[in-house]
């Protein structure tokens, strides 16, 4: 059976525009919270394939999306490279020993060895392939090397990115060495996700906007493109979605290039502009401002406006970034059903 979601990514004709949500499984769902609390922690849940598969499927049944996104986190990659990840309550992710020197980087494992340690992710995907309805797609994912590097260098989330930017301008060779090592792991990691059964893969560059426009290609986009092109060459039928958040100014300047299928438009980028600049080349995903989910009326208005712009074009409905934990489930359902209502042929 063909999957509407995969067909839409590959520009094949579909009965309506499919929809999924970034951070689809998570704290806004009481069913997720019950499983997470039972498991004791978020990381325990990531490491338990049966439970991770269960929470991956929850939003399909509850909110009715067309694709499931694997339940995991981008930071399991540096964790398995040897960086000792923990989630501190109320503070988010932390790495005990951030990378400061080349010796710190050399201590981390790379390539196939690191990618092979992520067995719980591949196990989760295999279980999901057995459990998912045949018409629903499974989206695997990774963080972009740059976004992963920000956590590996800062040791945690940051507002200023001063430590990685100090490295960018005063020791770019070391930053490139980190990005190279991460890129080499990610290529194999994504390949293993596809081999395990992922139907689509997305590369999240959540912190793209931290880089000034003239440096973005050098420190992030080219590595993302390298990963995408590696995968497209081996698996031409597996769609690759790129999501560089906050780079609308660069689309304007034609920086977006590469062999991939779908460009994820963030909520700060006017959809009409993305269509004009990239719509011929890539299917566009997005891009409702996630906080519209606080109001059903505002959600409907936005979904209708997006549909008006994207009608007849290659498009996938999504939020323009992740859903927030205090969004009422009812409103998330409303978003999904409105996307399907406006786009039914
Ligand atoms: O989208 C999905 O449903 C799939 C699962 C998923 C998670 N994280 C689960 C998660 C995905 C795709 C991610 C990606 C991720 N993780 C990104 C890129 C995407 C984006 O939103 O920009 C980033 C930057 C991270 C790093 C990360 N993980 C942070 C900063 C945090 C803390 C967030 C917070 O609000 O405290 C996490 C934890 C995390 N990852 C949670 C979930 C459901 C919350 C964990 C919990 O408390 O249960």
mmCIF file of C-alpha atoms and ligand atoms in Angstrom:
data_model
loop_
_atom_site.group_PDB
_atom_site.id
_atom_site.type_symbol
_atom_site.label_atom_id
_atom_site.label_comp_id
_atom_site.label_asym_id
_atom_site.label_seq_id
_atom_site.Cartn_x
_atom_site.Cartn_y
_atom_site.Cartn_z
ATOM 1 C CA UNK A 1 0.000 0.000 0.000
ATOM 2 C CA UNK A 2 1.349 3.420 -0.825
ATOM 3 C CA UNK A 3 1.728 5.954 1.940
ATOM 4 C CA UNK A 4 0.143 9.347 1.265
ATOM 5 C CA UNK A 5 2.873 11.048 3.235
ATOM 6 C CA UNK A 6 5.735 9.546 1.237
ATOM 7 C CA UNK A 7 3.913 10.198 -2.049
ATOM 8 C CA UNK A 8 3.430 13.861 -1.131
ATOM 9 C CA UNK A 9 7.141 14.214 -0.313
ATOM 10 C CA UNK A 10 7.972 12.789 -3.736
ATOM 11 C CA UNK A 11 5.426 15.001 -5.536
ATOM 12 C CA UNK A 12 3.105 12.148 -6.472
ATOM 13 C CA UNK A 13 -0.637 12.821 -6.591
ATOM 14 C CA UNK A 14 -2.397 12.397 -3.220
ATOM 15 C CA UNK A 15 -6.068 12.715 -2.092
ATOM 16 C CA UNK A 16 -5.211 15.516 0.332
ATOM 17 C CA UNK A 17 -2.158 17.245 1.781
ATOM 18 C CA UNK A 18 -0.841 15.068 4.618
ATOM 19 C CA UNK A 19 -0.071 16.478 8.054
ATOM 20 C CA UNK A 20 2.206 15.751 11.021
ATOM 21 C CA UNK A 21 3.489 17.892 13.874
ATOM 22 C CA UNK A 22 7.000 18.535 15.079
ATOM 23 C CA UNK A 23 7.345 17.332 18.695
ATOM 24 C CA UNK A 24 4.284 15.286 17.946
ATOM 25 C CA UNK A 25 4.730 12.907 20.899
ATOM 26 C CA UNK A 26 5.420 14.682 24.128
ATOM 27 C CA UNK A 27 4.389 16.441 27.257
ATOM 28 C CA UNK A 28 1.101 17.867 25.915
ATOM 29 C CA UNK A 29 -0.269 14.287 25.824
ATOM 30 C CA UNK A 30 -1.365 12.824 29.207
ATOM 31 C CA UNK A 31 -0.837 9.331 27.713
ATOM 32 C CA UNK A 32 2.824 10.220 27.057
ATOM 33 C CA UNK A 33 3.290 11.618 30.568
ATOM 34 C CA UNK A 34 1.932 8.384 32.049
ATOM 35 C CA UNK A 35 4.508 6.287 30.155
ATOM 36 C CA UNK A 36 7.370 8.698 30.882
ATOM 37 C CA UNK A 37 6.570 8.732 34.596
ATOM 38 C CA UNK A 38 6.401 4.965 34.633
ATOM 39 C CA UNK A 39 9.845 4.811 32.992
ATOM 40 C CA UNK A 40 11.316 7.246 35.540
ATOM 41 C CA UNK A 41 13.000 9.507 32.978
ATOM 42 C CA UNK A 42 12.951 10.690 29.388
ATOM 43 C CA UNK A 43 16.261 8.945 28.595
ATOM 44 C CA UNK A 44 15.070 5.630 30.053
ATOM 45 C CA UNK A 45 12.119 5.916 27.715
ATOM 46 C CA UNK A 46 14.400 6.575 24.717
ATOM 47 C CA UNK A 47 16.386 3.456 25.642
ATOM 48 C CA UNK A 48 13.328 1.164 25.871
ATOM 49 C CA UNK A 49 12.245 0.224 22.325
ATOM 50 C CA UNK A 50 8.821 -1.163 23.210
ATOM 51 C CA UNK A 51 7.821 1.869 25.229
ATOM 52 C CA UNK A 52 9.397 4.298 22.712
ATOM 53 C CA UNK A 53 7.379 2.602 19.955
ATOM 54 C CA UNK A 54 4.247 2.935 22.079
ATOM 55 C CA UNK A 55 4.630 6.702 22.539
ATOM 56 C CA UNK A 56 5.542 7.124 18.865
ATOM 57 C CA UNK A 57 2.159 5.672 17.901
ATOM 58 C CA UNK A 58 0.096 7.559 20.502
ATOM 59 C CA UNK A 59 -0.400 10.749 18.451
ATOM 60 C CA UNK A 60 -1.593 8.773 15.424
ATOM 61 C CA UNK A 61 -4.490 7.390 17.392
ATOM 62 C CA UNK A 62 -5.096 10.537 19.432
ATOM 63 C CA UNK A 63 -4.708 13.416 16.958
ATOM 64 C CA UNK A 64 -4.963 11.561 13.623
ATOM 65 C CA UNK A 65 -1.766 12.600 11.808
ATOM 66 C CA UNK A 66 -0.569 10.890 8.597
ATOM 67 C CA UNK A 67 2.950 10.072 9.719
ATOM 68 C CA UNK A 68 4.626 9.004 12.943
ATOM 69 C CA UNK A 69 7.896 10.581 14.013
ATOM 70 C CA UNK A 70 10.207 8.196 15.789
ATOM 71 C CA UNK A 71 10.319 8.889 19.520
ATOM 72 C CA UNK A 72 13.915 9.623 20.466
ATOM 73 C CA UNK A 73 16.096 12.728 20.712
ATOM 74 C CA UNK A 74 18.797 14.305 18.581
ATOM 75 C CA UNK A 75 21.182 14.240 21.566
ATOM 76 C CA UNK A 76 21.450 10.448 21.755
ATOM 77 C CA UNK A 77 24.103 10.792 19.015
ATOM 78 C CA UNK A 78 26.711 12.716 21.074
ATOM 79 C CA UNK A 79 25.693 10.615 24.077
ATOM 80 C CA UNK A 80 26.751 7.433 22.270
ATOM 81 C CA UNK A 81 29.892 9.124 20.950
ATOM 82 C CA UNK A 82 30.862 9.174 24.627
ATOM 83 C CA UNK A 83 29.552 12.481 25.944
ATOM 84 C CA UNK A 84 27.406 11.375 28.899
ATOM 85 C CA UNK A 85 24.045 13.086 28.389
ATOM 86 C CA UNK A 86 21.670 13.849 31.225
ATOM 87 C CA UNK A 87 18.440 15.813 31.470
ATOM 88 C CA UNK A 88 18.341 18.042 34.514
ATOM 89 C CA UNK A 89 14.803 18.751 35.709
ATOM 90 C CA UNK A 90 13.732 22.243 34.678
ATOM 91 C CA UNK A 91 17.062 22.946 32.947
ATOM 92 C CA UNK A 92 17.040 20.692 29.887
ATOM 93 C CA UNK A 93 19.884 18.618 28.431
ATOM 94 C CA UNK A 94 23.433 18.663 29.864
ATOM 95 C CA UNK A 95 26.771 17.146 28.847
ATOM 96 C CA UNK A 96 29.233 16.751 31.723
ATOM 97 C CA UNK A 97 32.419 17.375 29.687
ATOM 98 C CA UNK A 98 31.845 19.716 26.756
ATOM 99 C CA UNK A 99 34.433 19.714 23.942
ATOM 100 C CA UNK A 100 37.061 22.403 24.514
ATOM 101 C CA UNK A 101 40.115 21.006 22.739
ATOM 102 C CA UNK A 102 41.118 18.625 19.994
ATOM 103 C CA UNK A 103 42.073 16.069 22.664
ATOM 104 C CA UNK A 104 38.481 16.207 23.978
ATOM 105 C CA UNK A 105 37.214 15.463 20.474
ATOM 106 C CA UNK A 106 39.717 12.653 19.964
ATOM 107 C CA UNK A 107 38.398 10.917 23.064
ATOM 108 C CA UNK A 108 34.974 10.517 21.411
ATOM 109 C CA UNK A 109 34.234 7.525 19.246
ATOM 110 C CA UNK A 110 33.085 8.150 15.682
ATOM 111 C CA UNK A 111 31.823 6.591 12.445
ATOM 112 C CA UNK A 112 30.354 3.102 12.375
ATOM 113 C CA UNK A 113 31.436 2.386 15.959
ATOM 114 C CA UNK A 114 29.319 5.214 17.379
ATOM 115 C CA UNK A 115 26.380 4.626 15.016
ATOM 116 C CA UNK A 116 26.343 0.938 16.009
ATOM 117 C CA UNK A 117 25.749 1.872 19.645
ATOM 118 C CA UNK A 118 22.330 3.333 18.851
ATOM 119 C CA UNK A 119 20.743 -0.132 18.645
ATOM 120 C CA UNK A 120 17.745 0.897 20.772
ATOM 121 C CA UNK A 121 16.791 3.405 18.055
ATOM 122 C CA UNK A 122 16.931 0.786 15.304
ATOM 123 C CA UNK A 123 15.005 -1.660 17.517
ATOM 124 C CA UNK A 124 12.289 0.943 18.058
ATOM 125 C CA UNK A 125 12.006 1.467 14.293
ATOM 126 C CA UNK A 126 11.760 -2.279 13.660
ATOM 127 C CA UNK A 127 8.956 -2.608 16.217
ATOM 128 C CA UNK A 128 7.166 0.354 14.688
ATOM 129 C CA UNK A 129 7.304 -1.211 11.238
ATOM 130 C CA UNK A 130 5.363 -4.156 12.656
ATOM 131 C CA UNK A 131 2.918 -2.038 14.615
ATOM 132 C CA UNK A 132 2.130 0.927 12.372
ATOM 133 C CA UNK A 133 -0.861 0.828 10.030
ATOM 134 C CA UNK A 134 0.366 0.211 6.496
ATOM 135 C CA UNK A 135 -0.771 3.574 5.169
ATOM 136 C CA UNK A 136 1.125 5.601 7.820
ATOM 137 C CA UNK A 137 4.704 6.656 7.225
ATOM 138 C CA UNK A 138 7.473 6.533 9.815
ATOM 139 C CA UNK A 139 9.784 9.552 9.968
ATOM 140 C CA UNK A 140 13.302 8.997 11.280
ATOM 141 C CA UNK A 141 15.455 11.990 12.177
ATOM 142 C CA UNK A 142 18.749 13.471 13.216
ATOM 143 C CA UNK A 143 20.022 16.818 14.385
ATOM 144 C CA UNK A 144 22.129 18.726 11.875
ATOM 145 C CA UNK A 145 25.852 18.575 12.725
ATOM 146 C CA UNK A 146 25.829 22.281 13.662
ATOM 147 C CA UNK A 147 22.846 21.971 16.036
ATOM 148 C CA UNK A 148 24.416 18.903 17.669
ATOM 149 C CA UNK A 149 27.775 20.681 17.919
ATOM 150 C CA UNK A 150 26.209 23.603 19.812
ATOM 151 C CA UNK A 151 25.288 21.210 22.650
ATOM 152 C CA UNK A 152 28.595 19.342 22.447
ATOM 153 C CA UNK A 153 30.600 22.571 22.768
ATOM 154 C CA UNK A 154 28.391 24.551 25.168
ATOM 155 C CA UNK A 155 27.471 21.482 27.246
ATOM 156 C CA UNK A 156 23.832 22.609 27.298
ATOM 157 C CA UNK A 157 21.315 24.856 25.567
ATOM 158 C CA UNK A 158 22.467 28.461 25.168
ATOM 159 C CA UNK A 159 21.014 31.860 24.380
ATOM 160 C CA UNK A 160 24.212 33.470 23.116
ATOM 161 C CA UNK A 161 26.206 30.567 21.612
ATOM 162 C CA UNK A 162 29.291 32.446 22.794
ATOM 163 C CA UNK A 163 31.453 29.370 23.359
ATOM 164 C CA UNK A 164 30.812 27.856 19.937
ATOM 165 C CA UNK A 165 31.043 31.247 18.258
ATOM 166 C CA UNK A 166 34.359 31.918 19.942
ATOM 167 C CA UNK A 167 35.506 28.662 18.370
ATOM 168 C CA UNK A 168 33.954 29.601 14.994
ATOM 169 C CA UNK A 169 35.943 32.834 14.761
ATOM 170 C CA UNK A 170 39.119 31.969 16.651
ATOM 171 C CA UNK A 171 39.602 28.252 15.976
ATOM 172 C CA UNK A 172 37.438 27.335 12.947
ATOM 173 C CA UNK A 173 39.653 24.302 12.238
ATOM 174 C CA UNK A 174 38.544 22.654 15.484
ATOM 175 C CA UNK A 175 34.882 23.455 14.823
ATOM 176 C CA UNK A 176 35.184 21.875 11.369
ATOM 177 C CA UNK A 177 36.832 18.802 12.887
ATOM 178 C CA UNK A 178 33.880 18.434 15.269
ATOM 179 C CA UNK A 179 31.382 18.948 12.438
ATOM 180 C CA UNK A 180 33.223 16.397 10.267
ATOM 181 C CA UNK A 181 33.221 13.762 12.994
ATOM 182 C CA UNK A 182 29.522 14.293 13.732
ATOM 183 C CA UNK A 183 28.621 14.298 10.009
ATOM 184 C CA UNK A 184 30.362 10.948 9.552
ATOM 185 C CA UNK A 185 28.388 9.417 12.417
ATOM 186 C CA UNK A 186 25.097 10.937 11.237
ATOM 187 C CA UNK A 187 25.465 9.549 7.695
ATOM 188 C CA UNK A 188 25.728 5.998 9.029
ATOM 189 C CA UNK A 189 23.088 6.622 11.712
ATOM 190 C CA UNK A 190 20.557 7.754 9.098
ATOM 191 C CA UNK A 191 21.448 4.876 6.840
ATOM 192 C CA UNK A 192 20.834 2.449 9.706
ATOM 193 C CA UNK A 193 17.491 4.124 10.474
ATOM 194 C CA UNK A 194 16.486 3.622 6.832
ATOM 195 C CA UNK A 195 17.698 0.014 6.831
ATOM 196 C CA UNK A 196 15.645 -0.589 10.005
ATOM 197 C CA UNK A 197 12.523 0.759 8.262
ATOM 198 C CA UNK A 198 12.263 4.575 8.377
ATOM 199 C CA UNK A 199 10.192 5.713 5.367
ATOM 200 C CA UNK A 200 11.329 9.348 5.477
ATOM 201 C CA UNK A 201 14.120 11.193 7.300
ATOM 202 C CA UNK A 202 14.288 14.747 8.596
ATOM 203 C CA UNK A 203 17.399 16.740 9.480
ATOM 204 C CA UNK A 204 16.674 19.306 12.213
ATOM 205 C CA UNK A 205 18.886 22.390 12.192
ATOM 206 C CA UNK A 206 17.049 24.029 15.045
ATOM 207 C CA UNK A 207 19.805 26.515 15.803
ATOM 208 C CA UNK A 208 20.597 27.514 12.200
ATOM 209 C CA UNK A 209 19.722 31.132 12.945
ATOM 210 C CA UNK A 210 22.593 31.427 15.414
ATOM 211 C CA UNK A 211 25.035 31.608 12.493
ATOM 212 C CA UNK A 212 25.461 34.845 10.532
ATOM 213 C CA UNK A 213 24.275 34.507 6.906
ATOM 214 C CA UNK A 214 27.710 34.641 5.270
ATOM 215 C CA UNK A 215 28.957 31.768 7.460
ATOM 216 C CA UNK A 216 25.875 29.524 7.372
ATOM 217 C CA UNK A 217 26.865 27.481 4.331
ATOM 218 C CA UNK A 218 30.368 26.851 5.604
ATOM 219 C CA UNK A 219 29.417 25.789 9.130
ATOM 220 C CA UNK A 220 26.083 24.087 8.626
ATOM 221 C CA UNK A 221 24.291 23.810 5.298
ATOM 222 C CA UNK A 222 27.099 22.099 3.403
ATOM 223 C CA UNK A 223 27.288 19.343 6.020
ATOM 224 C CA UNK A 224 23.506 18.856 5.908
ATOM 225 C CA UNK A 225 23.651 18.649 2.113
ATOM 226 C CA UNK A 226 26.466 16.110 2.330
ATOM 227 C CA UNK A 227 24.274 13.883 4.528
ATOM 228 C CA UNK A 228 21.214 14.355 2.276
ATOM 229 C CA UNK A 229 23.144 13.606 -0.903
ATOM 230 C CA UNK A 230 24.762 10.524 0.608
ATOM 231 C CA UNK A 231 21.303 9.195 1.474
ATOM 232 C CA UNK A 232 19.606 10.188 -1.808
ATOM 233 C CA UNK A 233 22.304 8.439 -3.799
ATOM 234 C CA UNK A 234 21.774 5.176 -1.894
ATOM 235 C CA UNK A 235 18.026 5.444 -1.270
ATOM 236 C CA UNK A 236 16.439 7.625 -3.974
ATOM 237 C CA UNK A 237 12.899 6.611 -2.922
ATOM 238 C CA UNK A 238 13.362 7.713 0.714
ATOM 239 C CA UNK A 239 12.402 11.373 1.041
ATOM 240 C CA UNK A 240 14.789 13.671 2.894
ATOM 241 C CA UNK A 241 13.337 16.708 4.696
ATOM 242 C CA UNK A 242 15.649 19.607 5.607
ATOM 243 C CA UNK A 243 14.560 21.895 8.454
ATOM 244 C CA UNK A 244 16.927 24.807 8.976
ATOM 245 C CA UNK A 245 15.064 27.032 11.414
ATOM 246 C CA UNK A 246 15.193 30.797 10.970
ATOM 247 C CA UNK A 247 17.082 31.269 7.711
ATOM 248 C CA UNK A 248 14.458 33.051 5.607
ATOM 249 C CA UNK A 249 16.941 35.796 4.759
ATOM 250 C CA UNK A 250 19.202 33.235 3.121
ATOM 251 C CA UNK A 251 16.474 31.664 0.990
ATOM 252 C CA UNK A 252 16.135 35.129 -0.469
ATOM 253 C CA UNK A 253 19.799 34.996 -1.458
ATOM 254 C CA UNK A 254 19.541 31.588 -3.052
ATOM 255 C CA UNK A 255 21.706 29.751 -0.533
ATOM 256 C CA UNK A 256 19.398 26.742 -0.409
ATOM 257 C CA UNK A 257 20.781 24.057 -2.705
ATOM 258 C CA UNK A 258 21.284 20.290 -2.668
ATOM 259 C CA UNK A 259 19.667 16.995 -3.514
ATOM 260 C CA UNK A 260 16.780 16.546 -1.055
ATOM 261 C CA UNK A 261 12.984 16.466 -1.365
ATOM 262 C CA UNK A 262 11.272 18.641 1.201
ATOM 263 C CA UNK A 263 12.203 22.011 2.700
ATOM 264 C CA UNK A 264 10.702 22.603 6.156
ATOM 265 C CA UNK A 265 9.565 26.222 6.358
ATOM 266 C CA UNK A 266 9.713 27.652 9.878
ATOM 267 C CA UNK A 267 6.927 29.853 11.227
ATOM 268 C CA UNK A 268 8.909 33.083 10.847
ATOM 269 C CA UNK A 269 9.228 32.684 7.087
ATOM 270 C CA UNK A 270 6.318 33.895 4.932
ATOM 271 C CA UNK A 271 5.018 30.807 3.100
ATOM 272 C CA UNK A 272 4.415 32.867 -0.061
ATOM 273 C CA UNK A 273 8.079 33.860 -0.108
ATOM 274 C CA UNK A 274 9.230 30.269 0.417
ATOM 275 C CA UNK A 275 6.949 29.225 -2.442
ATOM 276 C CA UNK A 276 8.343 31.871 -4.741
ATOM 277 C CA UNK A 277 11.979 31.077 -3.928
ATOM 278 C CA UNK A 278 11.918 27.306 -3.453
ATOM 279 C CA UNK A 279 8.522 25.927 -4.481
ATOM 280 C CA UNK A 280 9.666 24.826 -7.953
ATOM 281 C CA UNK A 281 12.538 22.843 -6.575
ATOM 282 C CA UNK A 282 11.309 21.404 -3.278
ATOM 283 C CA UNK A 283 8.057 20.297 -1.677
ATOM 284 C CA UNK A 284 7.446 22.736 1.196
ATOM 285 C CA UNK A 285 6.538 21.665 4.721
ATOM 286 C CA UNK A 286 4.901 23.871 7.297
ATOM 287 C CA UNK A 287 4.462 26.352 8.649
ATOM 288 C CA UNK A 288 1.894 27.373 11.259
ATOM 289 C CA UNK A 289 3.250 29.311 14.238
ATOM 290 C CA UNK A 290 2.920 26.615 16.971
ATOM 291 C CA UNK A 291 1.374 29.108 19.431
ATOM 292 C CA UNK A 292 -1.660 29.483 17.146
ATOM 293 C CA UNK A 293 -2.567 26.124 18.697
ATOM 294 C CA UNK A 294 -3.686 28.017 21.799
ATOM 295 C CA UNK A 295 -6.712 29.254 19.814
ATOM 296 C CA UNK A 296 -8.882 27.094 17.568
ATOM 297 C CA UNK A 297 -10.086 30.143 15.673
ATOM 298 C CA UNK A 298 -6.536 31.359 14.975
ATOM 299 C CA UNK A 299 -5.554 27.827 13.967
ATOM 300 C CA UNK A 300 -8.347 27.624 11.393
ATOM 301 C CA UNK A 301 -7.456 31.042 9.954
ATOM 302 C CA UNK A 302 -3.807 30.079 9.585
ATOM 303 C CA UNK A 303 -4.505 26.664 8.065
ATOM 304 C CA UNK A 304 -6.827 28.275 5.503
ATOM 305 C CA UNK A 305 -4.249 30.939 4.663
ATOM 306 C CA UNK A 306 -1.508 28.357 4.150
ATOM 307 C CA UNK A 307 -3.801 26.240 1.985
ATOM 308 C CA UNK A 308 -4.665 29.269 -0.142
ATOM 309 C CA UNK A 309 -0.981 29.881 -0.842
ATOM 310 C CA UNK A 310 0.016 26.231 -1.329
ATOM 311 C CA UNK A 311 -3.072 24.908 -3.183
ATOM 312 C CA UNK A 312 -1.918 22.814 -6.131
ATOM 313 C CA UNK A 313 1.752 23.002 -5.079
ATOM 314 C CA UNK A 314 3.962 20.373 -3.454
ATOM 315 C CA UNK A 315 3.102 20.769 0.233
ATOM 316 C CA UNK A 316 2.968 18.989 3.606
ATOM 317 C CA UNK A 317 1.119 20.563 6.521
ATOM 318 C CA UNK A 318 3.066 20.949 9.741
ATOM 319 C CA UNK A 319 3.804 23.433 12.472
ATOM 320 C CA UNK A 320 6.658 25.852 11.829
ATOM 321 C CA UNK A 321 8.460 24.428 14.910
ATOM 322 C CA UNK A 322 7.658 22.145 17.849
ATOM 323 C CA UNK A 323 4.395 21.961 19.771
ATOM 324 C CA UNK A 324 4.538 23.328 23.344
ATOM 325 C CA UNK A 325 3.697 21.197 26.399
ATOM 326 C CA UNK A 326 0.688 23.266 27.531
ATOM 327 C CA UNK A 327 -1.272 23.077 24.265
ATOM 328 C CA UNK A 328 -4.699 21.463 24.807
ATOM 329 C CA UNK A 329 -4.886 18.096 23.034
ATOM 330 C CA UNK A 330 -8.256 19.107 21.621
ATOM 331 C CA UNK A 331 -6.600 22.028 19.802
ATOM 332 C CA UNK A 332 -3.904 19.790 18.325
ATOM 333 C CA UNK A 333 -6.682 17.529 17.007
ATOM 334 C CA UNK A 334 -8.415 20.580 15.592
ATOM 335 C CA UNK A 335 -5.251 21.577 13.692
ATOM 336 C CA UNK A 336 -4.949 18.132 12.101
ATOM 337 C CA UNK A 337 -8.617 17.868 11.128
ATOM 338 C CA UNK A 338 -8.622 21.412 9.712
ATOM 339 C CA UNK A 339 -5.570 20.636 7.542
ATOM 340 C CA UNK A 340 -7.359 17.586 6.188
ATOM 341 C CA UNK A 341 -10.650 19.449 5.703
ATOM 342 C CA UNK A 342 -9.199 22.318 3.670
ATOM 343 C CA UNK A 343 -7.053 20.131 1.444
ATOM 344 C CA UNK A 344 -9.460 17.262 0.583
ATOM 345 C CA UNK A 345 -9.788 17.060 -3.165
HETATM 346 O O1 LIG B 1 8.964 15.289 17.430
HETATM 347 C C1 LIG B 1 8.765 14.229 18.049
HETATM 348 O O2 LIG B 1 7.653 13.910 18.512
HETATM 349 C C2 LIG B 1 9.883 13.209 18.138
HETATM 350 C C3 LIG B 1 10.703 13.253 19.268
HETATM 351 C C4 LIG B 1 11.719 14.378 19.418
HETATM 352 C C5 LIG B 1 12.140 14.817 20.683
HETATM 353 N N1 LIG B 1 13.167 15.689 20.534
HETATM 354 C C6 LIG B 1 11.573 14.353 21.949
HETATM 355 C C7 LIG B 1 11.830 15.135 23.166
HETATM 356 C C8 LIG B 1 12.461 15.092 18.470
HETATM 357 C C9 LIG B 1 12.353 15.064 16.958
HETATM 358 C C10 LIG B 1 13.386 15.894 19.187
HETATM 359 C C11 LIG B 1 14.398 16.727 18.526
HETATM 360 C C12 LIG B 1 15.164 17.682 19.316
HETATM 361 N N2 LIG B 1 15.686 17.533 20.571
HETATM 362 C C13 LIG B 1 15.592 18.936 18.826
HETATM 363 C C14 LIG B 1 15.334 19.439 17.439
HETATM 364 C C15 LIG B 1 13.911 19.780 17.205
HETATM 365 C C16 LIG B 1 13.433 21.094 17.717
HETATM 366 O O3 LIG B 1 12.400 21.101 18.410
HETATM 367 O O4 LIG B 1 14.036 22.122 17.393
HETATM 368 C C17 LIG B 1 16.343 19.571 19.834
HETATM 369 C C18 LIG B 1 16.975 20.918 19.763
HETATM 370 C C19 LIG B 1 16.402 18.659 20.936
HETATM 371 C C20 LIG B 1 17.150 18.827 22.209
HETATM 372 C C21 LIG B 1 16.258 18.723 23.387
HETATM 373 N N3 LIG B 1 15.611 17.573 23.797
HETATM 374 C C22 LIG B 1 15.903 19.762 24.278
HETATM 375 C C23 LIG B 1 16.385 21.180 24.175
HETATM 376 C C24 LIG B 1 15.039 19.189 25.232
HETATM 377 C C25 LIG B 1 14.454 19.845 26.441
HETATM 378 C C26 LIG B 1 13.179 20.496 26.014
HETATM 379 C C27 LIG B 1 12.413 21.038 27.184
HETATM 380 O O5 LIG B 1 11.455 21.746 26.856
HETATM 381 O O6 LIG B 1 12.726 20.747 28.341
HETATM 382 C C28 LIG B 1 14.828 17.841 24.890
HETATM 383 C C29 LIG B 1 13.961 16.876 25.594
HETATM 384 C C30 LIG B 1 12.868 16.255 24.803
HETATM 385 N N4 LIG B 1 13.025 15.679 23.576
HETATM 386 C C31 LIG B 1 11.513 16.065 25.221
HETATM 387 C C32 LIG B 1 10.866 15.349 24.212
HETATM 388 C C33 LIG B 1 9.451 14.851 24.200
HETATM 389 C C34 LIG B 1 10.933 16.479 26.553
HETATM 390 C C35 LIG B 1 11.343 15.423 27.509
HETATM 391 C C36 LIG B 1 10.377 15.242 28.606
HETATM 392 O O7 LIG B 1 10.463 16.014 29.574
HETATM 393 O O8 LIG B 1 9.558 14.307 28.522
#
